[in-house]
PDB file of C-alpha atoms in Angstrom:
ATOM      1  CA  MET A   1     148.014 116.728 -91.264  1.00 49.00           C
ATOM      2  CA  SER A   2     146.112 115.089 -94.073  1.00 43.00           C
ATOM      3  CA  SER A   3     144.148 111.966 -94.841  1.00 41.00           C
ATOM      4  CA  THR A   4     147.250 110.649 -96.593  1.00 46.00           C
ATOM      5  CA  ALA A   5     149.207 110.778 -93.334  1.00 56.00           C
ATOM      6  CA  GLN A   6     150.742 107.438 -92.514  1.00 59.00           C
ATOM      7  CA  PRO A   7     150.050 105.750 -89.192  1.00 67.00           C
ATOM      8  CA  GLU A   8     152.862 106.278 -86.725  1.00 68.00           C
ATOM      9  CA  ASP A   9     153.719 103.356 -84.447  1.00 63.00           C
ATOM     10  CA  HIS A  10     155.301 103.895 -81.031  1.00 63.00           C
ATOM     11  CA  SER A  11     157.263 101.534 -78.825  1.00 55.00           C
ATOM     12  CA  ASP A  12     154.450 101.381 -76.258  1.00 74.00           C
ATOM     13  CA  GLY A  13     152.141  99.659 -78.752  1.00 86.00           C
ATOM     14  CA  VAL A  14     150.254 102.843 -79.633  1.00 94.00           C
ATOM     15  CA  THR A  15     149.563 103.843 -83.221  1.00 96.00           C
ATOM     16  CA  ILE A  16     148.652 107.434 -84.045  1.00 97.00           C
ATOM     17  CA  ARG A  17     146.665 107.621 -87.254  1.00 96.00           C
ATOM     18  CA  PRO A  18     143.961 109.624 -89.002  1.00 95.00           C
ATOM     19  CA  ALA A  19     140.445 108.841 -87.784  1.00 95.00           C
ATOM     20  CA  VAL A  20     138.211 106.887 -90.160  1.00 95.00           C
ATOM     21  CA  LEU A  21     134.430 106.479 -90.272  1.00 93.00           C
ATOM     22  CA  ASP A  22     134.665 103.085 -88.573  1.00 94.00           C
ATOM     23  CA  ASP A  23     136.098 104.895 -85.515  1.00 95.00           C
ATOM     24  CA  ALA A  24     132.959 106.995 -84.920  1.00 94.00           C
ATOM     25  CA  ASP A  25     131.344 104.744 -82.275  1.00 93.00           C
ATOM     26  CA  ALA A  26     134.590 104.319 -80.331  1.00 94.00           C
ATOM     27  CA  LEU A  27     135.422 108.023 -80.730  1.00 94.00           C
ATOM     28  CA  GLY A  28     132.047 109.048 -79.332  1.00 92.00           C
ATOM     29  CA  GLN A  29     132.490 106.808 -76.282  1.00 91.00           C
ATOM     30  CA  LEU A  30     136.134 107.871 -75.846  1.00 94.00           C
ATOM     31  CA  HIS A  31     135.111 111.528 -76.015  1.00 90.00           C
ATOM     32  CA  VAL A  32     132.484 111.098 -73.298  1.00 88.00           C
ATOM     33  CA  ASP A  33     134.733 108.930 -71.100  1.00 89.00           C
ATOM     34  CA  SER A  34     137.831 111.109 -71.360  1.00 87.00           C
ATOM     35  CA  TRP A  35     135.776 114.290 -70.883  1.00 82.00           C
ATOM     36  CA  HIS A  36     134.347 112.791 -67.676  1.00 81.00           C
ATOM     37  CA  GLU A  37     137.830 111.829 -66.478  1.00 87.00           C
ATOM     38  CA  ALA A  38     139.316 115.248 -67.240  1.00 84.00           C
ATOM     39  CA  TYR A  39     136.467 117.252 -65.704  1.00 77.00           C
ATOM     40  CA  ALA A  40     135.395 114.978 -62.826  1.00 77.00           C
ATOM     41  CA  HIS A  41     136.130 117.645 -60.190  1.00 79.00           C
ATOM     42  CA  LEU A  42     135.722 120.698 -62.407  1.00 79.00           C
ATOM     43  CA  VAL A  43     132.134 120.649 -63.649  1.00 73.00           C
ATOM     44  CA  PRO A  44     128.813 119.812 -61.978  1.00 67.00           C
ATOM     45  CA  ASP A  45     127.634 116.181 -62.063  1.00 69.00           C
ATOM     46  CA  ARG A  46     124.498 117.143 -64.015  1.00 68.00           C
ATOM     47  CA  ILE A  47     126.595 118.404 -66.951  1.00 66.00           C
ATOM     48  CA  ARG A  48     128.688 115.229 -67.039  1.00 61.00           C
ATOM     49  CA  ALA A  49     125.524 113.101 -66.831  1.00 65.00           C
ATOM     50  CA  ASP A  50     124.006 115.068 -69.700  1.00 64.00           C
ATOM     51  CA  SER A  51     126.944 114.221 -71.971  1.00 60.00           C
ATOM     52  CA  GLU A  52     126.408 110.491 -71.334  1.00 62.00           C
ATOM     53  CA  GLU A  53     122.693 110.810 -72.156  1.00 67.00           C
ATOM     54  CA  HIS A  54     123.591 112.284 -75.546  1.00 76.00           C
ATOM     55  CA  LEU A  55     126.155 109.653 -76.558  1.00 83.00           C
ATOM     56  CA  ALA A  56     124.253 108.659 -79.730  1.00 85.00           C
ATOM     57  CA  GLU A  57     124.220 112.301 -80.863  1.00 87.00           C
ATOM     58  CA  ARG A  58     127.951 112.645 -80.147  1.00 83.00           C
ATOM     59  CA  ILE A  59     128.656 109.542 -82.254  1.00 90.00           C
ATOM     60  CA  GLU A  60     126.714 111.082 -85.146  1.00 90.00           C
ATOM     61  CA  VAL A  61     128.704 114.310 -84.795  1.00 87.00           C
ATOM     62  CA  TRP A  62     131.904 112.260 -84.998  1.00 88.00           C
ATOM     63  CA  ARG A  63     130.623 110.491 -88.132  1.00 90.00           C
ATOM     64  CA  GLU A  64     130.013 113.857 -89.765  1.00 88.00           C
ATOM     65  CA  MET A  65     133.324 115.344 -88.626  1.00 83.00           C
ATOM     66  CA  VAL A  66     135.407 112.419 -89.847  1.00 87.00           C
ATOM     67  CA  ALA A  67     133.520 112.320 -93.153  1.00 84.00           C
ATOM     68  CA  LEU A  68     133.882 116.063 -93.776  1.00 80.00           C
ATOM     69  CA  HIS A  69     137.540 116.650 -92.990  1.00 72.00           C
ATOM     70  CA  ASP A  70     140.758 114.900 -92.138  1.00 71.00           C
ATOM     71  CA  ARG A  71     141.968 116.867 -89.131  1.00 84.00           C
ATOM     72  CA  THR A  72     141.271 114.301 -86.418  1.00 93.00           C
ATOM     73  CA  LEU A  73     143.920 111.854 -85.259  1.00 96.00           C
ATOM     74  CA  VAL A  74     143.359 108.913 -82.949  1.00 96.00           C
ATOM     75  CA  ALA A  75     145.750 107.041 -80.687  1.00 97.00           C
ATOM     76  CA  GLU A  76     145.055 103.336 -80.815  1.00 97.00           C
ATOM     77  CA  ALA A  77     146.511 100.888 -78.297  1.00 95.00           C
ATOM     78  CA  PRO A  78     145.910  97.143 -78.063  1.00 94.00           C
ATOM     79  CA  GLU A  79     142.862  97.858 -75.851  1.00 93.00           C
ATOM     80  CA  GLY A  80     141.329 100.223 -78.448  1.00 95.00           C
ATOM     81  CA  LEU A  81     141.236 103.992 -78.850  1.00 96.00           C
ATOM     82  CA  VAL A  82     142.935 105.763 -75.948  1.00 97.00           C
ATOM     83  CA  GLY A  83     143.187 109.348 -77.196  1.00 97.00           C
ATOM     84  CA  PHE A  84     142.340 111.774 -79.961  1.00 96.00           C
ATOM     85  CA  ALA A  85     143.165 115.257 -81.143  1.00 96.00           C
ATOM     86  CA  GLY A  86     141.648 117.492 -83.765  1.00 93.00           C
ATOM     87  CA  ALA A  87     142.360 120.823 -85.386  1.00 93.00           C
ATOM     88  CA  GLY A  88     140.217 123.181 -87.420  1.00 92.00           C
ATOM     89  CA  GLU A  89     141.006 125.217 -90.497  1.00 92.00           C
ATOM     90  CA  PRO A  90     143.716 127.852 -89.996  1.00 94.00           C
ATOM     91  CA  ASP A  91     142.535 131.431 -89.521  1.00 96.00           C
ATOM     92  CA  GLU A  92     144.059 134.787 -88.521  1.00 95.00           C
ATOM     93  CA  LEU A  93     145.169 133.404 -85.127  1.00 95.00           C
ATOM     94  CA  GLY A  94     146.676 130.240 -86.574  1.00 96.00           C
ATOM     95  CA  LEU A  95     145.589 126.636 -86.417  1.00 96.00           C
ATOM     96  CA  PRO A  96     142.812 126.079 -83.849  1.00 97.00           C
ATOM     97  CA  LEU A  97     143.312 123.036 -81.634  1.00 96.00           C
ATOM     98  CA  LEU A  98     139.717 121.898 -81.163  1.00 93.00           C
ATOM     99  CA  ALA A  99     140.262 118.890 -78.946  1.00 92.00           C
ATOM    100  CA  LEU A 100     142.991 116.873 -77.251  1.00 95.00           C
ATOM    101  CA  TYR A 101     141.885 114.103 -74.915  1.00 94.00           C
ATOM    102  CA  VAL A 102     143.653 111.049 -73.538  1.00 95.00           C
ATOM    103  CA  ARG A 103     142.198 108.415 -71.213  1.00 95.00           C
ATOM    104  CA  ALA A 104     143.242 109.099 -67.603  1.00 92.00           C
ATOM    105  CA  HIS A 105     145.323 105.938 -67.281  1.00 93.00           C
ATOM    106  CA  TRP A 106     147.514 107.301 -70.117  1.00 94.00           C
ATOM    107  CA  TRP A 107     148.081 110.694 -68.440  1.00 91.00           C
ATOM    108  CA  GLY A 108     151.774 111.325 -67.905  1.00 91.00           C
ATOM    109  CA  SER A 109     152.757 108.732 -70.527  1.00 94.00           C
ATOM    110  CA  GLY A 110     153.704 111.272 -73.197  1.00 94.00           C
ATOM    111  CA  LEU A 111     150.749 110.283 -75.375  1.00 95.00           C
ATOM    112  CA  GLY A 112     149.167 113.746 -75.138  1.00 96.00           C
ATOM    113  CA  HIS A 113     152.429 115.277 -76.344  1.00 96.00           C
ATOM    114  CA  LEU A 114     152.620 112.814 -79.276  1.00 96.00           C
ATOM    115  CA  LEU A 115     149.034 113.604 -80.309  1.00 96.00           C
ATOM    116  CA  PHE A 116     149.688 117.325 -79.947  1.00 96.00           C
ATOM    117  CA  GLU A 117     152.840 117.177 -82.092  1.00 96.00           C
ATOM    118  CA  ALA A 118     151.140 115.070 -84.757  1.00 95.00           C
ATOM    119  CA  THR A 119     148.165 117.451 -84.900  1.00 95.00           C
ATOM    120  CA  ILE A 120     149.696 120.925 -84.420  1.00 95.00           C
ATOM    121  CA  GLY A 121     153.478 120.518 -84.508  1.00 94.00           C
ATOM    122  CA  GLY A 122     155.186 123.895 -84.442  1.00 94.00           C
ATOM    123  CA  ALA A 123     152.412 125.825 -86.195  1.00 95.00           C
ATOM    124  CA  PRO A 124     151.079 129.086 -84.760  1.00 97.00           C
ATOM    125  CA  SER A 125     147.902 128.007 -83.020  1.00 98.00           C
ATOM    126  CA  TYR A 126     145.324 128.642 -80.337  1.00 98.00           C
ATOM    127  CA  LEU A 127     142.815 126.795 -78.189  1.00 98.00           C
ATOM    128  CA  TRP A 128     140.142 127.274 -75.545  1.00 97.00           C
ATOM    129  CA  VAL A 129     140.605 125.631 -72.158  1.00 96.00           C
ATOM    130  CA  LEU A 130     138.355 125.434 -69.106  1.00 93.00           C
ATOM    131  CA  GLU A 131     139.851 127.952 -66.669  1.00 93.00           C
ATOM    132  CA  PRO A 132     139.977 125.737 -63.570  1.00 90.00           C
ATOM    133  CA  ASN A 133     141.684 122.937 -65.558  1.00 92.00           C
ATOM    134  CA  LYS A 134     145.176 123.702 -64.243  1.00 94.00           C
ATOM    135  CA  ARG A 135     146.576 120.394 -65.500  1.00 92.00           C
ATOM    136  CA  ALA A 136     145.650 121.227 -69.104  1.00 95.00           C
ATOM    137  CA  ILE A 137     146.816 124.830 -68.753  1.00 97.00           C
ATOM    138  CA  ARG A 138     150.254 123.636 -67.568  1.00 96.00           C
ATOM    139  CA  PHE A 139     150.402 121.182 -70.486  1.00 96.00           C
ATOM    140  CA  TYR A 140     149.732 123.958 -72.986  1.00 97.00           C
ATOM    141  CA  GLU A 141     152.105 126.395 -71.266  1.00 97.00           C
ATOM    142  CA  ASN A 142     154.793 123.725 -71.615  1.00 96.00           C
ATOM    143  CA  HIS A 143     154.047 123.764 -75.349  1.00 96.00           C
ATOM    144  CA  GLY A 144     154.524 127.531 -75.624  1.00 97.00           C
ATOM    145  CA  TYR A 145     150.967 128.813 -75.132  1.00 98.00           C
ATOM    146  CA  HIS A 146     149.873 131.718 -72.985  1.00 98.00           C
ATOM    147  CA  PRO A 147     146.456 133.238 -72.184  1.00 98.00           C
ATOM    148  CA  ASP A 148     145.716 136.244 -74.395  1.00 97.00           C
ATOM    149  CA  GLY A 149     142.903 137.704 -72.256  1.00 97.00           C
ATOM    150  CA  ALA A 150     139.996 136.405 -74.356  1.00 98.00           C
ATOM    151  CA  PHE A 151     137.373 134.325 -72.578  1.00 97.00           C
ATOM    152  CA  GLN A 152     133.952 132.830 -73.164  1.00 96.00           C
ATOM    153  CA  HIS A 153     131.300 131.466 -70.869  1.00 94.00           C
ATOM    154  CA  ALA A 154     129.854 127.995 -71.412  1.00 88.00           C
ATOM    155  CA  GLU A 155     127.548 125.781 -69.391  1.00 85.00           C
ATOM    156  CA  GLU A 156     130.523 123.976 -67.847  1.00 83.00           C
ATOM    157  CA  GLY A 157     132.308 127.188 -66.891  1.00 88.00           C
ATOM    158  CA  LEU A 158     134.694 129.875 -68.050  1.00 93.00           C
ATOM    159  CA  HIS A 159     136.975 129.080 -70.984  1.00 96.00           C
ATOM    160  CA  ILE A 160     140.126 131.079 -71.617  1.00 97.00           C
ATOM    161  CA  ARG A 161     141.890 131.339 -74.937  1.00 98.00           C
ATOM    162  CA  MET A 162     145.546 130.401 -75.090  1.00 98.00           C
ATOM    163  CA  VAL A 163     147.702 131.286 -78.087  1.00 98.00           C
ATOM    164  CA  ARG A 164     151.074 130.323 -79.448  1.00 97.00           C
ATOM    165  CA  PRO A 165     152.553 132.584 -82.101  1.00 94.00           C
TER     166      PRO A 165
END
């Protein structure tokens, strides 16, 4: 994936394209909204509320991320941004998938798969996923990932690492 990647249009009116600086505000709001949707029953209310309180900071982080590298893709539908995915720099484990979020009303539409393919494709890669998030774990297992035994604790709970050689 590179900043020279061409937008990819899909029959459902969605375009997958590299994120640009003008997306930062919408990306920040999308990140908070989709995080809330994905973790509504998995993390305490106080943690979800905290993410909303720090929306301005999240937008600034997105400005910096988009300005510094070109590894974030967005899915844009007629109603605006509906998903995003981002990868880090490859390392000894492969390409790290840092984020993949889609608005809840797009779950099951295939959009997550399209974002995943556009971001990671068939590359060896890994990611961290919140352990009780069975929906996400199944999604990644369907894309060839498996837990490798590594874990880390975060405020929202236990994250497990999943790898795909």
